Short mmCIF file of C-alpha atoms in Angstrom, two decimals:
data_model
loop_
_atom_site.label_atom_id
_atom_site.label_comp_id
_atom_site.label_asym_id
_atom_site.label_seq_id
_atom_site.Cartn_x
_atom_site.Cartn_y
_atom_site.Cartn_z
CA UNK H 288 -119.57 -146.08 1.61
CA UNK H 289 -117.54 -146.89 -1.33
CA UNK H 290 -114.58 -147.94 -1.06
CA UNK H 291 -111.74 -147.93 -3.69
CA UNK H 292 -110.60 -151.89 -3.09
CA UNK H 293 -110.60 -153.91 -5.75
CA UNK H 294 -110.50 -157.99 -5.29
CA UNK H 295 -108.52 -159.44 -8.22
CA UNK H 296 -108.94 -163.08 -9.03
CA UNK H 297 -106.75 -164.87 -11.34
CA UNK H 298 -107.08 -167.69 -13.33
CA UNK H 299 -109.92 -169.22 -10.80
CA UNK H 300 -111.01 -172.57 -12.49
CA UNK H 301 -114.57 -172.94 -10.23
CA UNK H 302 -117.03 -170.48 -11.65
CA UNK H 303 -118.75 -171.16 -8.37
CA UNK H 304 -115.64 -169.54 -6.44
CA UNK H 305 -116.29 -166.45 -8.31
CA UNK H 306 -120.23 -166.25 -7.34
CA UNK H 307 -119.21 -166.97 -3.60
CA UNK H 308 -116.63 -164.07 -3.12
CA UNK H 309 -119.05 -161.55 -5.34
CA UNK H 310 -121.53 -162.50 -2.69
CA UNK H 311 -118.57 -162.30 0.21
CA UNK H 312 -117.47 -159.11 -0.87
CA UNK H 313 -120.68 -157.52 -1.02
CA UNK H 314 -121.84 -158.87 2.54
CA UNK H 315 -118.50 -156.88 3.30
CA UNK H 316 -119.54 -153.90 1.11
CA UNK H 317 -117.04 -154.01 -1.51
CA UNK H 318 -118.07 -154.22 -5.03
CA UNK H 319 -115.00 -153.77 -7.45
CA UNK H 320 -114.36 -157.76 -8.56
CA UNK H 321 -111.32 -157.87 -11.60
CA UNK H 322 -111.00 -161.50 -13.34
CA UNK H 323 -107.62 -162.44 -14.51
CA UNK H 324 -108.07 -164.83 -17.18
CA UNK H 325 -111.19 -166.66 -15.64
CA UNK H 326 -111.66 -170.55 -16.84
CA UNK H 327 -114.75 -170.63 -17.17
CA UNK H 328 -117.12 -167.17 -16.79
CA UNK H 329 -119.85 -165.62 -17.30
CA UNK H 330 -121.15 -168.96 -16.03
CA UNK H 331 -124.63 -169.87 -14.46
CA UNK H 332 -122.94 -171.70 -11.38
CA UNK H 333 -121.17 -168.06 -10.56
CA UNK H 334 -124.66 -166.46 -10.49
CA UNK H 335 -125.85 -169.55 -8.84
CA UNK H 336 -123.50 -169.38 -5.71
CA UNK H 337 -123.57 -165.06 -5.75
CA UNK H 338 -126.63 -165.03 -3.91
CA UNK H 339 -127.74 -161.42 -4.11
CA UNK H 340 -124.54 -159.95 -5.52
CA UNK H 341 -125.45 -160.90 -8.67
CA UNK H 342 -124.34 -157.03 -9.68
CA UNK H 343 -120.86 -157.65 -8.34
CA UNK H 344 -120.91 -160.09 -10.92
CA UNK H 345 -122.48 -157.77 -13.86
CA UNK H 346 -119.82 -155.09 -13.13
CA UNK H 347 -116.71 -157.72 -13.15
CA UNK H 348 -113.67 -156.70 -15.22
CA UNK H 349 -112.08 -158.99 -17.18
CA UNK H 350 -108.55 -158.76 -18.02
CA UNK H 351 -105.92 -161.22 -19.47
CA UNK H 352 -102.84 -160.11 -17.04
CA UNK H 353 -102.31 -159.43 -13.65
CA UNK H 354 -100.51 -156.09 -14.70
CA UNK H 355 -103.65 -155.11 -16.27
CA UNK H 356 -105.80 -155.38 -13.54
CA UNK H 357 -103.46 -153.72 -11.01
CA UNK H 358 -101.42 -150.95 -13.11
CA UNK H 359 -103.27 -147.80 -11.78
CA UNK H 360 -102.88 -149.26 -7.81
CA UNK H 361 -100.36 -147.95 -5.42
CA UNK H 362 -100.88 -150.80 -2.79
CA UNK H 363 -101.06 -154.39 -4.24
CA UNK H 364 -101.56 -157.36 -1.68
CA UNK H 365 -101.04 -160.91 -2.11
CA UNK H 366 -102.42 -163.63 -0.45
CA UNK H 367 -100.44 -166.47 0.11
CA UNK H 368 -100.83 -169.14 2.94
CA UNK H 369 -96.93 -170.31 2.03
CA UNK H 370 -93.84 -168.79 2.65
CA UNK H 371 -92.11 -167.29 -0.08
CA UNK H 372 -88.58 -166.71 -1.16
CA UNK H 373 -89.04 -163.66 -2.42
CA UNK H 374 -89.19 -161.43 1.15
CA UNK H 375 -91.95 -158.88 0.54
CA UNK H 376 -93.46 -157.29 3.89
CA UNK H 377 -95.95 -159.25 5.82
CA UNK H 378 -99.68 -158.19 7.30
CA UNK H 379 -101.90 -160.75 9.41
CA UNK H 380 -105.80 -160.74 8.23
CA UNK H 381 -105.88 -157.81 10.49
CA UNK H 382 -103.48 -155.40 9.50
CA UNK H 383 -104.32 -156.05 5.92
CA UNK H 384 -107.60 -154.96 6.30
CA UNK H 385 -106.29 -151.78 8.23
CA UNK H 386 -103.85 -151.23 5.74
CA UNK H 387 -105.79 -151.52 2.28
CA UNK H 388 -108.51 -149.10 4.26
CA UNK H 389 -106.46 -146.45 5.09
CA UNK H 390 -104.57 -146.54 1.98
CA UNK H 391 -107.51 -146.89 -0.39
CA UNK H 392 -108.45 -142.78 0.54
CA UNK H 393 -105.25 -141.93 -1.79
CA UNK H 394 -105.20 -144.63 -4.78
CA UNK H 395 -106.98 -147.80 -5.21
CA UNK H 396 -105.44 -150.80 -3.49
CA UNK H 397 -105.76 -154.42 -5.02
CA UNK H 398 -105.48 -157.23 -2.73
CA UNK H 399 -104.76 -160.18 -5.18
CA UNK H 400 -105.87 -163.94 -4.65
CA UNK H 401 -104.37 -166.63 -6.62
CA UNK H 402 -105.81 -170.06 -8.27
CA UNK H 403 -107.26 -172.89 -6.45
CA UNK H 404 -104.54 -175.24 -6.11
CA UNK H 405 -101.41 -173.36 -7.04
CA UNK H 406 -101.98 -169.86 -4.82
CA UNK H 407 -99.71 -167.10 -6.73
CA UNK H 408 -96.97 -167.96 -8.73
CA UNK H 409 -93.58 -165.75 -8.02
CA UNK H 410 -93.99 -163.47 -10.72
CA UNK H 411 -97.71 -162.66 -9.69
CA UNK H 412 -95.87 -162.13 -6.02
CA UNK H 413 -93.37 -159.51 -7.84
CA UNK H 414 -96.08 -157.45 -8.50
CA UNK H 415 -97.20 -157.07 -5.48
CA UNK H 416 -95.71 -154.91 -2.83
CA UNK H 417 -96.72 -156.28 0.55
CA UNK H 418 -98.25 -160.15 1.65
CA UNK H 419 -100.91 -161.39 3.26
CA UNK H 420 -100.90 -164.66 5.58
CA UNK H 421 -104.15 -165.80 7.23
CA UNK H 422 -103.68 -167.11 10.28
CA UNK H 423 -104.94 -170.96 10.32
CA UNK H 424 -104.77 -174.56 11.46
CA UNK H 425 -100.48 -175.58 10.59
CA UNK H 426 -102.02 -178.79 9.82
CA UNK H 427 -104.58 -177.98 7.25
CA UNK H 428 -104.15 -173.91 6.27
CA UNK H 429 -105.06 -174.00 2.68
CA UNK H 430 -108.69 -172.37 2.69
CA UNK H 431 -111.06 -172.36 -0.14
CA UNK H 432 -110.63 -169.56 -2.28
CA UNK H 433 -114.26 -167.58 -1.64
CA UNK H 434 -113.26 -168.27 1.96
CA UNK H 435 -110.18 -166.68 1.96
CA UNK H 436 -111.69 -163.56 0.07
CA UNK H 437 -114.61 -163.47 3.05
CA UNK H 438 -112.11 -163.29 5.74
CA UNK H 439 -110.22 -160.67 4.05
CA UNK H 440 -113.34 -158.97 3.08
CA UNK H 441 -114.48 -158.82 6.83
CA UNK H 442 -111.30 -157.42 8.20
CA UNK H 443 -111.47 -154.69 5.50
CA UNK H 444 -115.29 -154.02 7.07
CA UNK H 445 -114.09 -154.21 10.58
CA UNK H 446 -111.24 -151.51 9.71
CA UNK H 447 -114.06 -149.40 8.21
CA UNK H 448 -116.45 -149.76 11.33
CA UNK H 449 -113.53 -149.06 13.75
CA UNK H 450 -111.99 -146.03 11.65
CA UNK H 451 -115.57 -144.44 11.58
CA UNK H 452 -115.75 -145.30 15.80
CA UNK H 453 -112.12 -143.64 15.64
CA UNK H 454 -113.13 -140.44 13.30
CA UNK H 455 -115.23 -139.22 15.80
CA UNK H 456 -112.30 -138.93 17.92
CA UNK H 457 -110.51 -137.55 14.96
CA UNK H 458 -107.51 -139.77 14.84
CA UNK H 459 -106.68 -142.47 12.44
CA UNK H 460 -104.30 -145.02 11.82
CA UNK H 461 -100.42 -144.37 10.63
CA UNK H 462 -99.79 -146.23 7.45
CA UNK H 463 -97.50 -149.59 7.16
CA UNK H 464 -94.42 -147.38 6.45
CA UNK H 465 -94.90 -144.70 9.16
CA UNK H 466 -95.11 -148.01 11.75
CA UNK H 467 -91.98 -148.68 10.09
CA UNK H 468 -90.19 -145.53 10.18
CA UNK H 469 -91.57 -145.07 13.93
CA UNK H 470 -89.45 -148.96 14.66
CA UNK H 471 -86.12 -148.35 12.95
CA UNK H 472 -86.28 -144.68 14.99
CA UNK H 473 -87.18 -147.07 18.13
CA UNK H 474 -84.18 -149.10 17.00
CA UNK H 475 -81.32 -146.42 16.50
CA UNK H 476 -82.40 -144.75 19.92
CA UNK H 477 -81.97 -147.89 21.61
CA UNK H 478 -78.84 -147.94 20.33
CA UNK H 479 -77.98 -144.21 21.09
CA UNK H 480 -78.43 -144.87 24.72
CA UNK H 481 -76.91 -147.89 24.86
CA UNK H 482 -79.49 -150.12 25.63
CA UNK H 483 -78.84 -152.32 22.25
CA UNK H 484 -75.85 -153.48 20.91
CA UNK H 485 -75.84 -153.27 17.46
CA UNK H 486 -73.64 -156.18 16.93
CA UNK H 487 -75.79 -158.19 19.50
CA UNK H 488 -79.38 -156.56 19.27
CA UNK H 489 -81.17 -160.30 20.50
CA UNK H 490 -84.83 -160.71 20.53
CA UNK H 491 -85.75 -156.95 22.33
CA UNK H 492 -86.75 -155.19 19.19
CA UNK H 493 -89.03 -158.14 18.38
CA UNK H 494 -90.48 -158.02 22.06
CA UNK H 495 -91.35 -154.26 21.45
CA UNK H 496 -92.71 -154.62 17.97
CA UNK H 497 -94.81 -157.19 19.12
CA UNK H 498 -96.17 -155.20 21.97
CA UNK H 499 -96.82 -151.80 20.03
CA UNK H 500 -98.13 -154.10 17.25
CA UNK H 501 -100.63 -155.59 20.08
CA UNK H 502 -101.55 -151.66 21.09
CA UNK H 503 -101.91 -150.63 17.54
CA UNK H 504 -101.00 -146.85 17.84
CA UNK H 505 -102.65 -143.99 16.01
CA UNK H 506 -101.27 -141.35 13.98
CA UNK H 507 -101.37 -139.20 17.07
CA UNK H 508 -99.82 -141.47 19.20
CA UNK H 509 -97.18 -142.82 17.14
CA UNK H 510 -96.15 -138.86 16.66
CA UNK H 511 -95.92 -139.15 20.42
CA UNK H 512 -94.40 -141.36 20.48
CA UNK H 513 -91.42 -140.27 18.23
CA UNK H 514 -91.27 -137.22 20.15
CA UNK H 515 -90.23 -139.69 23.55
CA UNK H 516 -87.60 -141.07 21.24
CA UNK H 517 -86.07 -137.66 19.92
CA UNK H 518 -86.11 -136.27 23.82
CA UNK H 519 -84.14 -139.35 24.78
CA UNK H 520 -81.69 -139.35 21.49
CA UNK H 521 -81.12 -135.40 22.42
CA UNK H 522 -80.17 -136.18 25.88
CA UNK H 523 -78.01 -138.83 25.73
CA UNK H 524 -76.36 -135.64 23.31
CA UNK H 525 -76.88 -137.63 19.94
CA UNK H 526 -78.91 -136.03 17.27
CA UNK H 527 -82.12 -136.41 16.19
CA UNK H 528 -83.09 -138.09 13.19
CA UNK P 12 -105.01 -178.39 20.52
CA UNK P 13 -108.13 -180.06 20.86
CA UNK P 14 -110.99 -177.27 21.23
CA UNK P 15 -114.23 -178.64 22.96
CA UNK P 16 -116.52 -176.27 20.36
CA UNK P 17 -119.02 -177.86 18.61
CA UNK P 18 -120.47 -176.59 15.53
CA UNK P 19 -124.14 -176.94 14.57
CA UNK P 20 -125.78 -176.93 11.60
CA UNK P 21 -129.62 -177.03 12.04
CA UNK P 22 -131.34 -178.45 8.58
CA UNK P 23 -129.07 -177.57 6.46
CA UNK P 24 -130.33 -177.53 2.77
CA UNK P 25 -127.59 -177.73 0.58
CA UNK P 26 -124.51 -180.78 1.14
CA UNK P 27 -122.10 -178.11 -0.49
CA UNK P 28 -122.72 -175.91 2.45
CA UNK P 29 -121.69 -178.68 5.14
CA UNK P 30 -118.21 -179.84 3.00
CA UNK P 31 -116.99 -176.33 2.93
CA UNK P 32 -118.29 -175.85 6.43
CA UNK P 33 -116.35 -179.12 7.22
CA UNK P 34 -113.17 -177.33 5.46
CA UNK P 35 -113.28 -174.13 7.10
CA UNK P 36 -113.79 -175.17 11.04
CA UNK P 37 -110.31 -177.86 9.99
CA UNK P 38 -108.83 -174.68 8.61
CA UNK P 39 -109.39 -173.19 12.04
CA UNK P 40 -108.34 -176.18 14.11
CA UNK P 41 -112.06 -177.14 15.18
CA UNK P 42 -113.06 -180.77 14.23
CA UNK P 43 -116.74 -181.36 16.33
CA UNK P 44 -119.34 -181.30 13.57
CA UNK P 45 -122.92 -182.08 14.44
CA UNK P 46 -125.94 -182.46 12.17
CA UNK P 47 -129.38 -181.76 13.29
CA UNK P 48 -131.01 -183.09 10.15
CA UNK P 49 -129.67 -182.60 7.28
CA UNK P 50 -131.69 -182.72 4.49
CA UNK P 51 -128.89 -184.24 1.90
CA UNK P 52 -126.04 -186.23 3.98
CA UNK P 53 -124.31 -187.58 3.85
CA UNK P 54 -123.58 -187.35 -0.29
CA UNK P 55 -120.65 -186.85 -2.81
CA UNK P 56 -121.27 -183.08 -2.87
CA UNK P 57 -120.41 -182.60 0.61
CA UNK P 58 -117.36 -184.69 0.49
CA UNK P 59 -116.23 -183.16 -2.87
CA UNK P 60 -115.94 -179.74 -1.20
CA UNK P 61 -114.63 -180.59 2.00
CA UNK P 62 -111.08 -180.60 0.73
CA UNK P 63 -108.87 -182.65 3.05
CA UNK P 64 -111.68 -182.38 5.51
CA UNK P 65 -113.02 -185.52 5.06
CA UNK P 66 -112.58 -186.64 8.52
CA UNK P 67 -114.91 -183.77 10.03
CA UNK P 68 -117.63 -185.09 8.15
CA UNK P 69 -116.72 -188.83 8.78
CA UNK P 70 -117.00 -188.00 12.32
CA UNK P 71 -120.06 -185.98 12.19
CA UNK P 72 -122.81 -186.45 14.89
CA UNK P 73 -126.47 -186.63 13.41
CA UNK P 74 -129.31 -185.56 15.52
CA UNK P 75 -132.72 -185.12 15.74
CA UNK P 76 -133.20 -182.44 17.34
CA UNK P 77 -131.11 -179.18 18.72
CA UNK P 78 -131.63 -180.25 22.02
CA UNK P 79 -130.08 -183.78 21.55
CA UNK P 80 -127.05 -181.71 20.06
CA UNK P 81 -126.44 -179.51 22.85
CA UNK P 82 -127.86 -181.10 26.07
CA UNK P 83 -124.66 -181.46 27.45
CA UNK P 84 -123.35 -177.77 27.14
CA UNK P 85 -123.15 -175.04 29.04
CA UNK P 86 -123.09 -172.66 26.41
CA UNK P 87 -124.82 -171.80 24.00
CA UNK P 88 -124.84 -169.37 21.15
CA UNK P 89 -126.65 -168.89 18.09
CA UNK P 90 -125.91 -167.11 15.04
CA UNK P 91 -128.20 -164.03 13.35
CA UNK P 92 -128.42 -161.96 11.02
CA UNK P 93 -131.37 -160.70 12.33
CA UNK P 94 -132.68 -158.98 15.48
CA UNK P 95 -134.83 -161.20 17.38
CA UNK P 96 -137.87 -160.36 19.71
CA UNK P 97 -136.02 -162.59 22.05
CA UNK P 98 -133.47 -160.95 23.94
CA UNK P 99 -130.38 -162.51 24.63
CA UNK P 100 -127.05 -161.36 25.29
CA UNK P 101 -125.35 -159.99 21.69
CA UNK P 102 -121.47 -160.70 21.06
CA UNK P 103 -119.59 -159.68 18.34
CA UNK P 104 -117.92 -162.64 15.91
CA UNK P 105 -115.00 -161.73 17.89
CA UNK P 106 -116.14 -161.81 21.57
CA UNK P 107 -117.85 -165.34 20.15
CA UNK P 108 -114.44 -166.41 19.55
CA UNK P 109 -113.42 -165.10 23.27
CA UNK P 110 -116.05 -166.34 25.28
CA UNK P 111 -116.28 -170.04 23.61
CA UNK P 112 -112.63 -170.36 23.78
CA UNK P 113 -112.53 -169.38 27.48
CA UNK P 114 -115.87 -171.27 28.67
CA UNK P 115 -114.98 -174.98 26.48
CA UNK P 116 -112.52 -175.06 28.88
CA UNK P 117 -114.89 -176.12 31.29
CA UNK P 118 -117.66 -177.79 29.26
CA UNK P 119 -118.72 -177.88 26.19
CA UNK P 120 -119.59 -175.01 23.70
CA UNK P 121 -122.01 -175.22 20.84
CA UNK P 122 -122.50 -172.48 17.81
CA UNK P 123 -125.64 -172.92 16.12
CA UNK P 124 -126.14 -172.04 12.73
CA UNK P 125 -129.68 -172.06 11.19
CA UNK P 126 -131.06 -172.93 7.73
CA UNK P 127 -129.97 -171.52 4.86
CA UNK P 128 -132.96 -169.42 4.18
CA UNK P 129 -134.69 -169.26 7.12
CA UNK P 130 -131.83 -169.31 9.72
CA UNK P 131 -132.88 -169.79 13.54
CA UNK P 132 -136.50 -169.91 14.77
CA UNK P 133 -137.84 -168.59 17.94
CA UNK P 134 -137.49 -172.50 19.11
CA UNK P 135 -133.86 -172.65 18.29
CA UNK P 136 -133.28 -169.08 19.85
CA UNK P 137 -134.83 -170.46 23.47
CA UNK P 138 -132.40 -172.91 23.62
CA UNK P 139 -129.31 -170.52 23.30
CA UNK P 140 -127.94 -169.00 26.08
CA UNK P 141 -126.22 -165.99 23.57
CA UNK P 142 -126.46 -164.95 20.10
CA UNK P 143 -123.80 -163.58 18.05
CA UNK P 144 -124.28 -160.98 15.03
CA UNK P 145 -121.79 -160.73 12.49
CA UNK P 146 -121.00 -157.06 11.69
CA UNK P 147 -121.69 -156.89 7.59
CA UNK P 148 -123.33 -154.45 4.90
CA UNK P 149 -126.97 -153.43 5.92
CA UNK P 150 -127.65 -153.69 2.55
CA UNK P 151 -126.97 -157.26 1.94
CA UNK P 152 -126.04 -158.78 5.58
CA UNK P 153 -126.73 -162.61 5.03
CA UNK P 154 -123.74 -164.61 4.47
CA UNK P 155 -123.77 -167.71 2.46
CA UNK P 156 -123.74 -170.43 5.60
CA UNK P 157 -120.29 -171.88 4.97
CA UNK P 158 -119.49 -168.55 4.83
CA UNK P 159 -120.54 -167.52 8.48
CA UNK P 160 -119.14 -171.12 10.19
CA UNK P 161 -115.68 -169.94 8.35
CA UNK P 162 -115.64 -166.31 10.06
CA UNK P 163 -116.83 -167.17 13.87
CA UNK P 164 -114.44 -170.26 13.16
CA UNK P 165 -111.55 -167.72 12.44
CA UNK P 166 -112.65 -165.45 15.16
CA UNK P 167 -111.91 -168.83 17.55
CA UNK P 168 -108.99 -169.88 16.13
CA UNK P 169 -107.50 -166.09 16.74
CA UNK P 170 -108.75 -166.24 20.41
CA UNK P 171 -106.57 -169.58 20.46
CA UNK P 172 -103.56 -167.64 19.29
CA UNK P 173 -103.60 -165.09 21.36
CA UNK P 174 -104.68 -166.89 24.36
CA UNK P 175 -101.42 -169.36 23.52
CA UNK P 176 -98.92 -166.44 22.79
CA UNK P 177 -100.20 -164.82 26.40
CA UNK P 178 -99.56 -168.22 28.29
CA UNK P 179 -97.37 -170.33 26.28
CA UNK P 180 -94.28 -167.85 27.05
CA UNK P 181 -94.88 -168.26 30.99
CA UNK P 182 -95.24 -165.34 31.18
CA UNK P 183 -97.40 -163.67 33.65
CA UNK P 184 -99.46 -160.48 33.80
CA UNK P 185 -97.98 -157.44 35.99
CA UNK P 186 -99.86 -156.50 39.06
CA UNK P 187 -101.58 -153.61 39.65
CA UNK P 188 -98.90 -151.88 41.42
CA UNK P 189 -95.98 -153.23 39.50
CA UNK P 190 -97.93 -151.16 36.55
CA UNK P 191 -97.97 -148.27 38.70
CA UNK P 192 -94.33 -148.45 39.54
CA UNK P 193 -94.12 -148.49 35.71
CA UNK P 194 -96.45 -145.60 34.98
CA UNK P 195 -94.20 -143.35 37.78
CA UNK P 196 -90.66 -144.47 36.41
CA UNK P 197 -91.65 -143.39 32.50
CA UNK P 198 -92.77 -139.81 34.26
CA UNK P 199 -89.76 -139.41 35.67
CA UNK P 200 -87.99 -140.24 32.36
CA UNK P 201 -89.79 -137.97 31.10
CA UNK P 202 -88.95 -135.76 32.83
CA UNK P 203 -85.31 -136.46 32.83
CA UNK P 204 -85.06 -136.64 29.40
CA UNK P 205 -86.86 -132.92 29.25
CA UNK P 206 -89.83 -134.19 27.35
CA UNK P 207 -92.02 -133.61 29.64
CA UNK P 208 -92.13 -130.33 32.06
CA UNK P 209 -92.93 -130.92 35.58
CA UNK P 210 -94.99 -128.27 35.73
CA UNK P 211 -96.74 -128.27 33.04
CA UNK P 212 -97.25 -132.11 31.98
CA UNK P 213 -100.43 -131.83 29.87
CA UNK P 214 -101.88 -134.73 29.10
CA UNK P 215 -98.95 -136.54 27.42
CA UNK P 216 -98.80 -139.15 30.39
CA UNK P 217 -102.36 -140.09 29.73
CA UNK P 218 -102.29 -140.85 26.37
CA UNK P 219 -98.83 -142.92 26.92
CA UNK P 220 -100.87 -144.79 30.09
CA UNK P 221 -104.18 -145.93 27.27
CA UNK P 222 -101.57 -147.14 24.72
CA UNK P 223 -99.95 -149.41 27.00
CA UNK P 224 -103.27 -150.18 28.85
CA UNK P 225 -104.46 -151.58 25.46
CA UNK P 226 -101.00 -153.12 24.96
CA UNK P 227 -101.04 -155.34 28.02
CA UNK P 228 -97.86 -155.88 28.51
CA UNK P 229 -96.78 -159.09 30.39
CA UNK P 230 -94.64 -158.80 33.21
CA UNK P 231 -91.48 -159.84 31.16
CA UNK P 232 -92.45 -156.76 28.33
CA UNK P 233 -92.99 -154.79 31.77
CA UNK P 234 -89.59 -155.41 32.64
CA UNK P 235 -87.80 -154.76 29.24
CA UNK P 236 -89.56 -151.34 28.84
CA UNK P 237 -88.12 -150.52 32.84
CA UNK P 238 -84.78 -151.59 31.23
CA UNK P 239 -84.89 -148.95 28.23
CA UNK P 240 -86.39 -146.47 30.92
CA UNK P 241 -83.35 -147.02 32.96
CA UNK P 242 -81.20 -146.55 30.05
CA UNK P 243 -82.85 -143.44 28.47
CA UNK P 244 -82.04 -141.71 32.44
CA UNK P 245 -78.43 -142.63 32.73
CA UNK P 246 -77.89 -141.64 28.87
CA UNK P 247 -79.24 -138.55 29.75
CA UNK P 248 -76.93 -138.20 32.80
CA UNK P 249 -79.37 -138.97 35.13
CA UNK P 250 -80.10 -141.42 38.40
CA UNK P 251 -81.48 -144.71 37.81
CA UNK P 252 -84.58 -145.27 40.15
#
């Protein structure tokens, strides 16, 4: 198993933080680490804390922009545990790890973490294309840094366990945008036999999001899915989209 | 949300390893930290990476032994990396989070974490009534301690979530039947709709059933999916049932 995820780092000011997610990452089998403008690295307290990733470390890029370490990816997360003004779409721990595994089988995917104290600033988050939020304590959220790269790094290995459980049954997972194709469909048929209100739609597309979310459809499924929808569009004689 | 889960750290080596263990059960909403001789604590080091967890290790319980730490719990579970000739029962870092968050509801729940090298003995094993593995890379599957509290931690604190999101709305789970009323009123939408052919329905209705048997739906989400049944039927010209 290799997979084609790269962790990118930037600016992290405790060498040791960079020896604990080497050694996070590769407990998760991933072993692409890219350094944004490191403050202090090579260092001996990175080795130190990397336990037996210590070739994580060797194989590091180095790079002095964000750009730089992410210009060949077609999926670029960010992690943030703030909201942000700048609306980009939003994945749990969960789906991120889903999402970056799936996707990774095309083009790499970067999932970006940001420094120590001050996260990612808003022009790191314009480069990214979708967010991550991990799910934590409202009163104290802010996790260490190598922590927050574990937790990721374990949903991404979860997502790889379950897909290979799922390949034997043949049938993956539908990517971010085919969920969201598959909800605005949801949405206009609901609306084609009058169930919603488009002026007045309330809470009932979030209630429905939130339960396929729960069930977490596969590519099959979802396809079934859309078929339902098309049947009902057709006879309540609107057309299909 | 005060969670009766304690966490244990048997002889823990390094101070670092409790501070950011301190950090990431806060993170997670667990504050009951006990000590079963720590080599180094309490000491700056530990504070310095506890981030604003300083409280957890203020309030830390020191013991002498594992058996003064848990002798009022129920349950029990250790943490390994390792198989053990000692068969208990396994859970995943997930079903951990489950079972701890269900049972501390009763009485107390400790996780036990060994030392940093060595992890649990045989000695520490017999006094667990469960042992959870966390899924990682065969090749390097030992997690830095702080590492392991923060995932089974996370694992809780999602088992919180979802247990709050299924109560907090009131809102009940269907019976039985009420899901079979369900299951009969989409096949004759199906039907109405001409998606599926009466005679020949294939196994479209069983793949619908799984995805909304792993979807759960409450009885509220029960009702609002009868509502866009309903809809779908009259759209398409049809009796509501």
């Amino acid at each position: 198993m290799s997979l084609n995820i790269r962790i990118v780092l930037i600016q992290t000011w405790h060498p040791g933080n960079i020896g604990a997610a080497a050694r996070a990452m590769k407990n998760m089998g991933l072993d692409q680490l890219v350094l944004v403008n490191p403050v202090d690295f090579p260092s001996d307290e990175a080795y130190n804390r990397a336990g037996k990733a210590t070739d994580v470390l060797d194989n590091a890029r180095i790079v002095g922009s964000l750009a730089e370490a992410i210009g060949d990816c077609n999926l670029v997360i960010g992690t943030s545990a703030r909201e942000r003004s700048i609306k980009l779409p939003g994945f749990t721990a969960e789906e991120c790890g889903r999402e970056a595994v799936q996707r990774q089988q095309q083009s790499p995917v970067a999932i970006v973490f940001g420094r120590e104290r001050m996260g990612l600033h808003n022009d790191d988050i314009q480069q990214c294309h979708a967010q991550v939020n991990i799910d934590a304590n409202p009163e104290y959220p802010v996790l260490n840094l190598s922590q927050a790269v574990q937790l990721i790094c374990y949903e991404v290995f979860k997502a790889v366990s379950d897909k290979h459980a799922r390949e034997g049954s043949t049938d993956a997972y539908p990517l971010h945008q085919d969920l969201n194709r598959f909800y605005e469909h949801l949405e206009t048929t609901l609306e084609d036999i009058d169930f919603l209100n488009p002026d007045h739609p309330g809470q009932t597309l979030d209630h429905l999001r939130s339960l396929f979310r729960r069930a977490q459809p596969t590519s099959k499924e979802l396809r079934l899915l859309r078929g339902v929808l098309s049947a009902a569009q057709k006879a309540a004689g609107k057309e299909d989209n």
